[in-house]
Amino acid sequence: MDRFPSTTLLPDDLTVQLTILWEQIKAPLIVPLLRIAVFLCLLMSIMLFIERVYMGIVIILVKFFGKKPEKRYKWESLKDDVELGNSSYPMVLVQIPMYNEREVYQLSIGAACGLSWPSDRIIVQVLDDSTDPIIKNLVSMECQRWASKGINIKYEIRDNRNGYKAGALKEGLKHQYVKQCDYVAIFDADFQPEPDFLWRTIPFLVHNPELGLVQARWKYVNADECLMTRMQEMSLDYHFTVEQEVGSSTYAFFGFNGTAGVWRIAAIDEAGGWKDRTTVEDMDLAVRASLKGWKFLYLSSLKVKNELPSTFKAYRYQQHRWSCGPANLFRKMFTEIIRNRKVSLWKKIHVIYSFFFVRKVIAHIVTFVFYCIVLPATVLVPEVEVPKWGAVYIPSIITLLNAVGTPRSFHLIIFWILFENVMSLHRTKATFIGLLEAGRVNEWIVTEKLGDAFKIKSAMKAFKKPRFRFGDRLHLLELATGAYLFFCGCYDIAFGKNHYFLYLFIQAFAFLIMGFGHVGTFVPNS
């Protein structure tokens, strides 16, 4: 009993005890588990690497040898018919779903009403789910103003928000006047199509009955607002420049982006219409329509202006929805895709493995788990080594392939890596929520929009006294991860042999910066 005094352990004694405990559990437990984790992460890295290289090869072939959309599909400009008059043109519905969009409702409605198309062959439908009576009245008055100018515009409201955006779009298609429409163009409240948008998209649908969707590319009006918007531009440009182009060029499959696209209404109906079972109703509809045999076309040359989230809070909510929704849809549709008999085996493999598993699940998990958890842990457990090809070469090649979509921001690639690693924490969390159908799986928070660049700058100047709220400004997951990385970096300097300490310190700093909420509209480019 003399060896165990009743006095409280001193800090040095506690350190000794913890060191002994660590050495006792490390060899039989920690080392085997970490080796398994390293193996799984390397396997996921290889899967992602092969996917990125494959898409890179396809893009190169498309750029050098691929045919333009006008060559792959029949395209002829629509012309007037002397006998039939305007009735020779198809009837087009333009839907604008919105919810309390005070800053952008005039821009979106004005752009839709400015679309060039025979006036008696187009209907602009504003689907307003606003709960703020003042905003609802403003939107209604704006619709009346355009109606007084001769625009065929319909202002539709609901007494509930069931199904959110999917519910609004579904209800919008039920109106009697929609029965005469052949196609529906959809634009979110911050999207501003050019006047010739319909002239460049509708002919593809008219002359190619197998096409169910024509998707345009996004162009960001506030990409230069701050460093965070530049990072978002890099990620989204890769999606549009590579992922959507590959899906379209190989006649395989790509997901509808929810806006800036034109659907054949018959394709929507055959696919079962809009469903609100996940927070990615656009992707849900695209998968179901694809399984019915409909083909999609992506037009990279057609760009529609829109706005990127310029606050960290808004971006976090958006990324949660964009990561949780696809994972949850994958869970719901896996069996349905397997059993489908209308599409080829290749298309099934593409949708299940490439589109869902690698891009929507593996990409998020491996980025956070490997580079922010497992790789730093090998500093504490030197018995486990990560081969250089897995720790350096593969991630470097993947990063370079991701950056090709935005050449103008290539000099920001280090910032982009750090930013994406931090965001992978939220994407991984959201992915597991979607796969397990837990907690916030059906959370839908509309992304805050601030209007054009002048409104954004005015808002920044007016925002001189920010209100400090613990839940809004301190993000514990980022802070905890940052502290973990910082500890691993200190350990690597003192005892380690991996020499990852520079990466660990820089990444820890990025997590801590975002953990304290200092990201939003910081570091303007001007």
Coordinates of C-alpha atoms in Angstrom, one line a residue:
M1 CA 0.0 0.0 0.0
D2 CA 3.0 2.3 0.5
R3 CA 3.5 2.4 -3.3
F4 CA 0.1 4.1 -3.8
P5 CA 0.0 7.2 -1.6
S6 CA -3.3 8.8 -0.9
T7 CA -2.1 12.2 -2.0
T8 CA -3.2 13.7 -5.2
L9 CA -1.1 12.9 -8.3
L10 CA 1.2 15.7 -9.4
P11 CA 1.1 16.7 -13.1
D12 CA 4.4 14.9 -13.6
D13 CA 3.0 11.8 -12.1
L14 CA -0.1 12.0 -14.3
T15 CA 2.1 12.4 -17.4
V16 CA 4.0 9.3 -16.4
Q17 CA 0.8 7.3 -15.8
L18 CA -0.7 8.4 -19.1
T19 CA 2.5 7.5 -20.9
I20 CA 2.5 4.0 -19.4
L21 CA -1.1 3.6 -20.3
W22 CA -0.5 4.7 -23.9
E23 CA 2.4 2.3 -24.3
Q24 CA 0.3 -0.6 -23.0
I25 CA -2.6 -0.1 -25.4
K26 CA -0.6 1.2 -28.4
A27 CA 0.9 -2.1 -29.6
P28 CA -2.1 -4.4 -29.2
L29 CA -4.9 -2.0 -30.1
I30 CA -3.9 1.4 -31.6
V31 CA -1.3 0.1 -34.1
P32 CA -3.6 -2.6 -35.7
L33 CA -6.6 -0.2 -35.9
L34 CA -4.5 2.6 -37.4
R35 CA -3.0 0.2 -40.0
I36 CA -6.5 -0.8 -41.0
A37 CA -7.5 2.8 -41.2
V38 CA -4.5 3.6 -43.4
F39 CA -5.3 0.7 -45.7
L40 CA -8.9 1.8 -46.1
C41 CA -7.9 5.4 -46.7
L42 CA -5.3 4.4 -49.3
L43 CA -7.9 2.3 -51.0
M44 CA -10.3 5.2 -51.1
S45 CA -7.6 7.5 -52.4
I46 CA -6.8 5.1 -55.3
M47 CA -10.5 4.9 -56.2
L48 CA -10.8 8.7 -56.2
F49 CA -7.5 9.0 -58.1
I50 CA -8.7 6.6 -60.8
E51 CA -12.0 8.5 -61.1
R52 CA -10.2 11.9 -61.5
V53 CA -7.7 10.6 -64.0
Y54 CA -10.5 8.9 -66.0
M55 CA -12.4 12.2 -66.2
G56 CA -9.3 14.1 -67.0
I57 CA -8.6 11.8 -70.0
V58 CA -12.2 12.1 -71.2
I59 CA -12.0 15.9 -71.0
I60 CA -8.8 15.9 -73.0
L61 CA -10.4 13.7 -75.7
V62 CA -13.5 15.9 -75.7
K63 CA -11.5 19.1 -76.1
F64 CA -9.3 17.7 -79.0
F65 CA -11.6 15.2 -80.8
G66 CA -15.1 15.6 -79.3
K67 CA -18.0 17.0 -81.3
K68 CA -19.8 20.1 -80.2
P69 CA -23.4 19.6 -78.9
E70 CA -24.7 20.9 -82.2
K71 CA -22.9 18.1 -83.9
R72 CA -23.8 15.3 -81.5
Y73 CA -27.5 16.3 -81.5
K74 CA -29.6 17.8 -84.2
W75 CA -29.9 21.6 -83.8
E76 CA -31.7 24.0 -86.1
S77 CA -32.9 27.4 -85.2
L78 CA -36.7 27.7 -84.9
K79 CA -38.2 29.7 -87.7
D80 CA -41.5 31.5 -88.2
D81 CA -44.2 29.7 -90.0
V82 CA -46.4 31.9 -92.2
E83 CA -49.4 29.7 -91.9
L84 CA -49.2 28.7 -88.3
G85 CA -47.7 31.9 -87.0
N86 CA -46.4 31.8 -83.4
S87 CA -48.3 28.5 -82.8
S88 CA -45.4 26.8 -84.5
Y89 CA -43.3 27.6 -81.5
P90 CA -43.6 25.3 -78.4
M91 CA -45.2 26.7 -75.3
V92 CA -42.6 27.3 -72.5
L93 CA -43.2 27.7 -68.8
V94 CA -40.6 29.5 -66.8
Q95 CA -40.6 28.7 -63.0
I96 CA -39.0 30.9 -60.4
P97 CA -39.3 29.3 -56.9
M98 CA -38.5 31.8 -54.1
Y99 CA -38.7 32.2 -50.4
N100 CA -38.2 35.6 -48.7
E101 CA -35.9 36.8 -51.4
R102 CA -36.0 40.5 -50.6
E103 CA -32.6 41.3 -52.2
V104 CA -32.9 39.4 -55.5
Y105 CA -36.6 39.0 -56.4
Q106 CA -36.5 42.0 -58.8
L107 CA -33.4 40.7 -60.6
S108 CA -34.7 37.2 -61.1
I109 CA -38.2 38.3 -62.2
G110 CA -36.8 40.9 -64.5
A111 CA -34.4 38.5 -66.1
A112 CA -37.2 35.9 -66.7
C113 CA -39.5 38.5 -68.1
G114 CA -36.7 39.7 -70.4
L115 CA -36.3 36.3 -72.1
S116 CA -36.7 36.5 -75.8
W117 CA -39.5 34.3 -77.0
P118 CA -42.9 34.9 -78.7
S119 CA -44.9 36.6 -76.0
D120 CA -48.0 34.4 -76.5
R121 CA -45.9 31.2 -76.2
I122 CA -44.3 31.8 -72.8
I123 CA -45.6 31.9 -69.2
V124 CA -43.5 33.2 -66.3
Q125 CA -44.6 31.5 -63.1
V126 CA -43.4 33.0 -59.8
L127 CA -43.7 30.4 -57.0
D128 CA -43.6 32.4 -53.8
D129 CA -43.4 30.5 -50.5
S130 CA -42.4 33.7 -48.6
T131 CA -43.5 33.9 -45.0
D132 CA -42.7 37.6 -44.6
P133 CA -45.9 39.5 -45.6
I134 CA -43.9 42.6 -46.6
I135 CA -41.7 40.6 -49.0
K136 CA -44.7 38.7 -50.3
N137 CA -46.4 42.0 -51.1
L138 CA -43.3 43.3 -52.8
V139 CA -43.1 40.2 -55.0
S140 CA -46.8 40.4 -55.9
M141 CA -46.5 44.1 -56.9
E142 CA -43.4 43.3 -59.0
C143 CA -45.4 40.6 -60.9
Q144 CA -48.3 43.1 -61.4
R145 CA -45.8 45.6 -62.8
W146 CA -44.6 43.2 -65.4
A147 CA -48.1 42.0 -66.2
S148 CA -49.1 45.6 -66.9
K149 CA -46.3 45.6 -69.6
G150 CA -48.0 42.7 -71.4
I151 CA -45.9 39.9 -69.9
N152 CA -47.9 36.6 -69.2
I153 CA -46.8 36.3 -65.6
K154 CA -48.5 34.2 -62.9
Y155 CA -48.0 34.8 -59.2
E156 CA -48.6 31.6 -57.2
I157 CA -48.6 31.1 -53.5
R158 CA -49.3 28.2 -51.1
D159 CA -50.6 28.2 -47.6
N160 CA -47.8 25.9 -46.5
R161 CA -44.2 25.0 -47.4
N162 CA -44.6 21.3 -47.6
G163 CA -41.8 19.8 -49.6
Y164 CA -40.0 23.1 -49.8
K165 CA -38.7 23.8 -53.3
A166 CA -39.8 20.4 -54.6
G167 CA -43.3 21.0 -53.2
A168 CA -43.5 24.4 -54.8
L169 CA -42.4 23.1 -58.3
K170 CA -44.8 20.2 -58.1
E171 CA -47.7 22.5 -57.2
G172 CA -46.7 24.9 -59.9
L173 CA -47.1 22.1 -62.6
K174 CA -50.7 21.3 -61.4
H175 CA -52.2 24.6 -62.7
Q176 CA -54.5 24.3 -65.6
Y177 CA -52.6 26.7 -67.8
V178 CA -49.5 24.5 -67.6
K179 CA -51.3 21.7 -69.5
Q180 CA -50.5 23.6 -72.8
C181 CA -46.8 23.8 -72.0
D182 CA -44.2 21.4 -73.5
Y183 CA -41.1 22.6 -71.6
V184 CA -40.3 24.2 -68.3
A185 CA -37.2 26.3 -67.6
I186 CA -36.3 26.6 -63.9
F187 CA -34.3 29.5 -62.4
D188 CA -33.6 30.0 -58.7
A189 CA -34.2 33.4 -57.3
D190 CA -30.6 34.6 -57.7
F191 CA -30.2 33.4 -61.3
Q192 CA -30.3 35.9 -64.2
P193 CA -30.5 34.2 -67.7
E194 CA -29.5 36.1 -70.8
P195 CA -32.4 37.0 -73.2
D196 CA -31.3 34.4 -75.8
F197 CA -31.4 31.5 -73.2
L198 CA -34.5 29.8 -74.7
W199 CA -33.4 30.2 -78.3
R200 CA -30.2 28.3 -77.4
T201 CA -31.8 25.5 -75.5
I202 CA -35.3 24.8 -76.7
P203 CA -34.2 23.7 -80.3
F204 CA -32.2 20.8 -78.8
L205 CA -35.4 19.5 -77.1
V206 CA -37.6 20.1 -80.1
H207 CA -35.4 18.3 -82.6
N208 CA -34.2 15.4 -80.3
P209 CA -37.2 13.6 -78.7
E210 CA -34.8 11.5 -76.6
L211 CA -33.5 14.5 -74.7
G212 CA -35.2 15.2 -71.4
L213 CA -33.0 18.0 -70.0
V214 CA -30.7 20.7 -71.2
Q215 CA -28.5 22.1 -68.5
A216 CA -26.6 25.4 -68.6
R217 CA -23.4 26.4 -66.8
W218 CA -23.3 28.8 -63.8
K219 CA -21.5 32.1 -63.9
Y220 CA -20.8 33.9 -60.6
V221 CA -21.4 37.6 -60.3
N222 CA -19.6 37.8 -56.9
A223 CA -16.7 35.4 -57.4
D224 CA -14.2 38.2 -56.7
E225 CA -15.9 39.4 -53.6
C226 CA -13.6 37.6 -51.1
L227 CA -11.2 34.7 -50.7
M228 CA -14.0 32.3 -49.7
T229 CA -16.0 33.0 -52.9
R230 CA -12.9 32.4 -55.0
M231 CA -12.5 29.0 -53.3
Q232 CA -16.1 28.1 -54.1
E233 CA -15.6 29.1 -57.7
M234 CA -12.7 26.7 -58.0
S235 CA -14.7 23.8 -56.6
L236 CA -17.8 24.5 -58.7
D237 CA -15.8 25.2 -61.9
Y238 CA -14.3 21.7 -61.6
H239 CA -17.9 20.3 -61.3
F240 CA -19.1 22.1 -64.4
T241 CA -15.9 22.0 -66.5
V242 CA -15.2 18.3 -65.9
E243 CA -17.9 16.3 -64.1
Q244 CA -20.9 17.7 -66.0
E245 CA -19.0 17.7 -69.3
V246 CA -17.9 14.1 -68.9
G247 CA -21.4 12.9 -68.0
S248 CA -22.9 14.7 -71.0
S249 CA -20.2 13.8 -73.5
T250 CA -20.2 10.1 -72.7
Y251 CA -24.0 9.9 -72.9
A252 CA -23.9 8.5 -69.4
F253 CA -25.5 10.6 -66.7
F254 CA -25.1 13.8 -64.8
G255 CA -27.2 15.4 -62.1
F256 CA -29.5 18.3 -62.7
N257 CA -28.2 21.4 -60.9
G258 CA -31.7 22.4 -59.8
T259 CA -31.6 25.6 -61.8
A260 CA -30.5 27.1 -65.1
G261 CA -32.0 24.2 -67.0
V262 CA -34.9 23.3 -69.3
W263 CA -36.9 20.1 -68.8
R264 CA -39.2 18.3 -71.1
I265 CA -42.4 18.2 -69.0
A266 CA -43.2 14.7 -70.4
A267 CA -39.8 13.5 -68.9
I268 CA -40.8 14.9 -65.5
D269 CA -44.1 13.2 -65.6
E270 CA -42.7 9.9 -66.8
A271 CA -40.1 10.0 -64.0
G272 CA -42.8 10.4 -61.4
G273 CA -42.7 14.2 -60.9
W274 CA -41.0 16.1 -58.1
K275 CA -40.5 14.3 -54.8
D276 CA -39.4 15.8 -51.5
R277 CA -38.0 12.6 -49.9
T278 CA -34.5 14.2 -49.8
T279 CA -33.0 17.7 -49.9
V280 CA -31.7 17.2 -53.4
E281 CA -35.0 17.0 -55.3
D282 CA -33.1 18.0 -58.5
M283 CA -30.8 15.1 -58.4
D284 CA -33.6 12.7 -57.4
L285 CA -35.6 13.7 -60.5
A286 CA -32.5 13.4 -62.7
V287 CA -31.7 9.9 -61.5
R288 CA -35.3 8.7 -62.0
A289 CA -35.6 10.3 -65.4
S290 CA -32.3 8.7 -66.4
L291 CA -33.5 5.3 -65.3
K292 CA -36.5 5.8 -67.7
G293 CA -34.1 6.2 -70.6
W294 CA -34.1 9.9 -71.0
K295 CA -30.8 11.6 -72.1
F296 CA -29.4 14.8 -70.8
L297 CA -27.3 17.5 -72.5
Y298 CA -24.9 19.9 -70.8
L299 CA -24.1 23.2 -72.6
S300 CA -20.8 24.5 -71.3
S301 CA -21.0 27.6 -73.6
L302 CA -24.3 28.8 -72.2
K303 CA -23.7 30.5 -68.8
V304 CA -26.3 31.9 -66.4
K305 CA -25.3 34.5 -63.8
N306 CA -25.9 33.8 -60.2
E307 CA -24.6 34.5 -56.7
L308 CA -22.2 32.5 -54.4
P309 CA -22.8 32.4 -50.6
S310 CA -20.5 35.1 -49.2
T311 CA -20.8 34.2 -45.5
F312 CA -19.4 31.1 -43.8
K313 CA -22.7 30.4 -42.1
A314 CA -24.6 30.4 -45.4
Y315 CA -22.0 28.2 -47.1
R316 CA -22.0 25.7 -44.2
Y317 CA -25.8 25.2 -44.6
Q318 CA -25.5 24.9 -48.3
Q319 CA -22.8 22.3 -48.1
H320 CA -24.6 20.3 -45.5
R321 CA -27.6 20.1 -47.9
W322 CA -25.5 19.3 -50.9
S323 CA -23.6 16.5 -49.1
C324 CA -26.3 15.0 -46.9
G325 CA -28.9 14.9 -49.7
P326 CA -27.0 12.8 -52.3
A327 CA -25.9 10.3 -49.6
N328 CA -29.5 9.9 -48.5
L329 CA -30.7 9.6 -52.1
F330 CA -28.0 6.9 -52.7
R331 CA -29.4 5.0 -49.7
K332 CA -33.0 5.3 -51.0
M333 CA -32.3 4.5 -54.7
F334 CA -29.6 1.9 -54.6
T335 CA -31.9 -1.1 -54.9
E336 CA -34.1 0.7 -57.5
I337 CA -31.1 1.4 -59.7
I338 CA -29.9 -2.2 -59.4
R339 CA -33.3 -3.6 -60.4
N340 CA -33.9 -1.3 -63.3
R341 CA -34.1 -3.1 -66.6
K342 CA -34.4 -0.1 -69.0
V343 CA -30.8 1.2 -68.9
S344 CA -27.6 -0.6 -69.6
L345 CA -25.3 -2.3 -67.1
W346 CA -22.6 0.4 -67.8
K347 CA -25.0 3.2 -67.0
K348 CA -26.0 1.5 -63.7
I349 CA -22.3 1.1 -62.7
H350 CA -21.7 4.7 -63.7
V351 CA -24.5 6.0 -61.5
I352 CA -23.9 3.8 -58.5
Y353 CA -20.1 3.6 -58.4
S354 CA -18.9 6.8 -60.1
F355 CA -21.6 9.3 -59.6
F356 CA -22.8 8.4 -56.1
F357 CA -20.2 6.2 -54.3
V358 CA -16.9 7.8 -55.4
R359 CA -18.0 11.5 -55.9
K360 CA -20.7 11.9 -53.2
V361 CA -19.4 9.6 -50.5
I362 CA -15.7 8.6 -50.9
A363 CA -14.5 12.0 -51.9
H364 CA -15.8 13.7 -48.7
I365 CA -14.8 10.9 -46.3
V366 CA -11.3 10.3 -47.6
T367 CA -10.4 14.1 -47.6
F368 CA -11.3 14.5 -43.9
V369 CA -10.5 11.1 -42.4
F370 CA -7.2 10.6 -44.2
Y371 CA -5.7 14.0 -44.4
C372 CA -7.0 15.5 -41.1
I373 CA -7.3 12.4 -38.8
V374 CA -5.4 9.3 -39.9
L375 CA -2.3 10.9 -41.5
P376 CA -1.7 13.2 -38.4
A377 CA -2.2 10.1 -36.2
T378 CA 0.7 8.3 -37.8
V379 CA 2.9 11.0 -36.2
L380 CA 1.9 9.7 -32.8
V381 CA 2.3 6.1 -33.8
P382 CA 5.5 5.9 -35.8
E383 CA 5.1 2.1 -36.1
V384 CA 2.5 2.8 -38.8
E385 CA 3.9 4.4 -42.0
V386 CA 2.0 5.9 -45.0
P387 CA 3.8 5.3 -48.3
K388 CA 4.9 8.5 -50.0
W389 CA 2.8 7.8 -53.1
G390 CA -0.3 7.8 -50.8
A391 CA 0.7 10.8 -48.7
V392 CA 2.2 13.0 -51.4
Y393 CA 1.9 11.9 -55.0
I394 CA -1.7 10.9 -55.3
P395 CA -3.2 13.9 -53.4
S396 CA -0.9 16.2 -55.4
I397 CA -2.2 14.8 -58.7
I398 CA -5.8 14.9 -57.6
T399 CA -5.4 18.5 -56.4
L400 CA -3.8 19.6 -59.8
L401 CA -6.6 17.9 -61.7
N402 CA -9.2 19.7 -59.6
A403 CA -7.6 23.0 -60.1
V404 CA -7.6 22.9 -63.9
G405 CA -11.2 24.2 -64.0
T406 CA -10.2 27.7 -62.8
P407 CA -6.8 28.6 -64.3
R408 CA -7.1 32.2 -63.0
S409 CA -7.1 31.0 -59.4
F410 CA -4.2 28.5 -59.7
H411 CA -2.0 30.7 -57.5
L412 CA -4.6 30.3 -54.7
I413 CA -4.3 26.5 -54.7
I414 CA -2.8 26.2 -51.2
F415 CA -5.6 28.3 -49.8
W416 CA -8.1 26.1 -51.7
I417 CA -6.6 22.9 -50.3
L418 CA -6.8 24.2 -46.7
F419 CA -10.4 25.5 -47.3
E420 CA -11.6 22.2 -48.8
N421 CA -10.0 20.2 -46.0
V422 CA -11.9 22.2 -43.4
M423 CA -15.1 22.0 -45.3
S424 CA -14.6 18.2 -45.7
L425 CA -15.3 18.0 -42.0
H426 CA -18.9 19.2 -42.5
R427 CA -19.3 17.3 -45.7
T428 CA -18.2 14.1 -44.0
K429 CA -20.6 14.7 -41.1
A430 CA -23.4 15.4 -43.5
T431 CA -22.6 12.4 -45.6
F432 CA -22.9 10.0 -42.6
I433 CA -26.2 11.8 -41.6
G434 CA -27.5 11.1 -45.0
L435 CA -26.4 7.5 -45.2
L436 CA -27.7 6.7 -41.7
E437 CA -30.8 8.9 -42.1
A438 CA -30.2 10.6 -38.8
G439 CA -30.7 14.0 -37.2
R440 CA -30.6 16.8 -39.7
V441 CA -31.2 14.6 -42.7
N442 CA -34.1 16.6 -44.0
E443 CA -32.9 20.1 -42.8
W444 CA -33.6 22.7 -45.5
I445 CA -32.3 26.2 -44.9
V446 CA -32.5 28.5 -47.9
T447 CA -29.1 30.0 -48.8
E448 CA -28.9 33.6 -48.0
K449 CA -28.6 35.9 -51.0
L450 CA -27.4 39.5 -50.9
G451 CA -28.1 40.7 -54.5
D452 CA -25.5 42.3 -56.8
A453 CA -22.0 43.4 -55.8
F454 CA -23.0 46.9 -54.9
K455 CA -25.5 45.6 -52.4
I456 CA -23.0 43.2 -50.9
K457 CA -20.4 46.0 -50.4
S458 CA -23.1 48.2 -48.9
A459 CA -24.1 45.5 -46.5
M460 CA -20.5 45.0 -45.5
K461 CA -20.1 48.7 -44.7
A462 CA -23.3 48.8 -42.7
F463 CA -22.3 45.7 -40.8
K464 CA -20.0 47.5 -38.4
K465 CA -21.2 46.0 -35.1
P466 CA -21.6 42.3 -35.4
R467 CA -23.6 40.6 -32.7
F468 CA -21.6 37.9 -31.0
R469 CA -23.5 34.7 -30.6
F470 CA -21.6 31.7 -29.2
G471 CA -23.4 29.2 -31.5
D472 CA -22.9 31.3 -34.6
R473 CA -19.3 32.4 -34.2
L474 CA -17.6 29.5 -32.4
H475 CA -17.6 26.2 -34.2
L476 CA -16.5 23.5 -31.8
L477 CA -15.8 20.8 -34.3
E478 CA -13.3 23.0 -36.2
L479 CA -11.7 24.1 -33.0
A480 CA -11.3 20.5 -31.7
T481 CA -9.8 19.4 -35.0
G482 CA -7.5 22.3 -35.1
A483 CA -6.3 21.6 -31.6
Y484 CA -5.7 17.9 -32.5
L485 CA -3.7 18.9 -35.6
F486 CA -1.7 21.4 -33.6
F487 CA -0.9 18.8 -30.9
C488 CA 0.3 16.4 -33.6
G489 CA 2.5 19.1 -35.1
C490 CA 4.1 19.8 -31.8
Y491 CA 4.6 16.1 -31.2
D492 CA 6.2 15.7 -34.6
I493 CA 8.7 18.4 -33.9
A494 CA 9.6 17.0 -30.5
F495 CA 9.6 13.2 -31.1
G496 CA 8.4 12.5 -34.6
K497 CA 10.2 11.4 -37.7
N498 CA 7.5 12.0 -40.4
H499 CA 8.2 15.7 -40.8
Y500 CA 4.6 16.6 -41.4
F501 CA 4.7 19.4 -38.8
L502 CA 4.6 22.3 -41.3
Y503 CA 1.4 20.9 -43.0
L504 CA -0.1 20.1 -39.6
F505 CA 0.5 23.6 -38.3
I506 CA -0.9 25.3 -41.4
Q507 CA -3.9 23.1 -41.5
A508 CA -4.5 23.5 -37.8
F509 CA -4.4 27.3 -38.3
A510 CA -7.0 27.0 -41.0
F511 CA -9.3 25.0 -38.8
L512 CA -8.9 27.4 -35.9
I513 CA -9.5 30.4 -38.1
M514 CA -12.8 28.9 -39.3
G515 CA -13.6 27.6 -35.8
F516 CA -13.6 31.2 -34.5
G517 CA -16.0 32.2 -37.4
H518 CA -13.5 34.5 -39.1
V519 CA -14.1 33.5 -42.6
G520 CA -17.3 35.0 -44.2
T521 CA -16.5 38.0 -46.3
F522 CA -12.8 38.4 -45.2
V523 CA -9.8 39.0 -47.5
P524 CA -11.4 41.1 -50.3
N525 CA -9.6 40.7 -53.6
S526 CA -9.7 44.4 -54.5

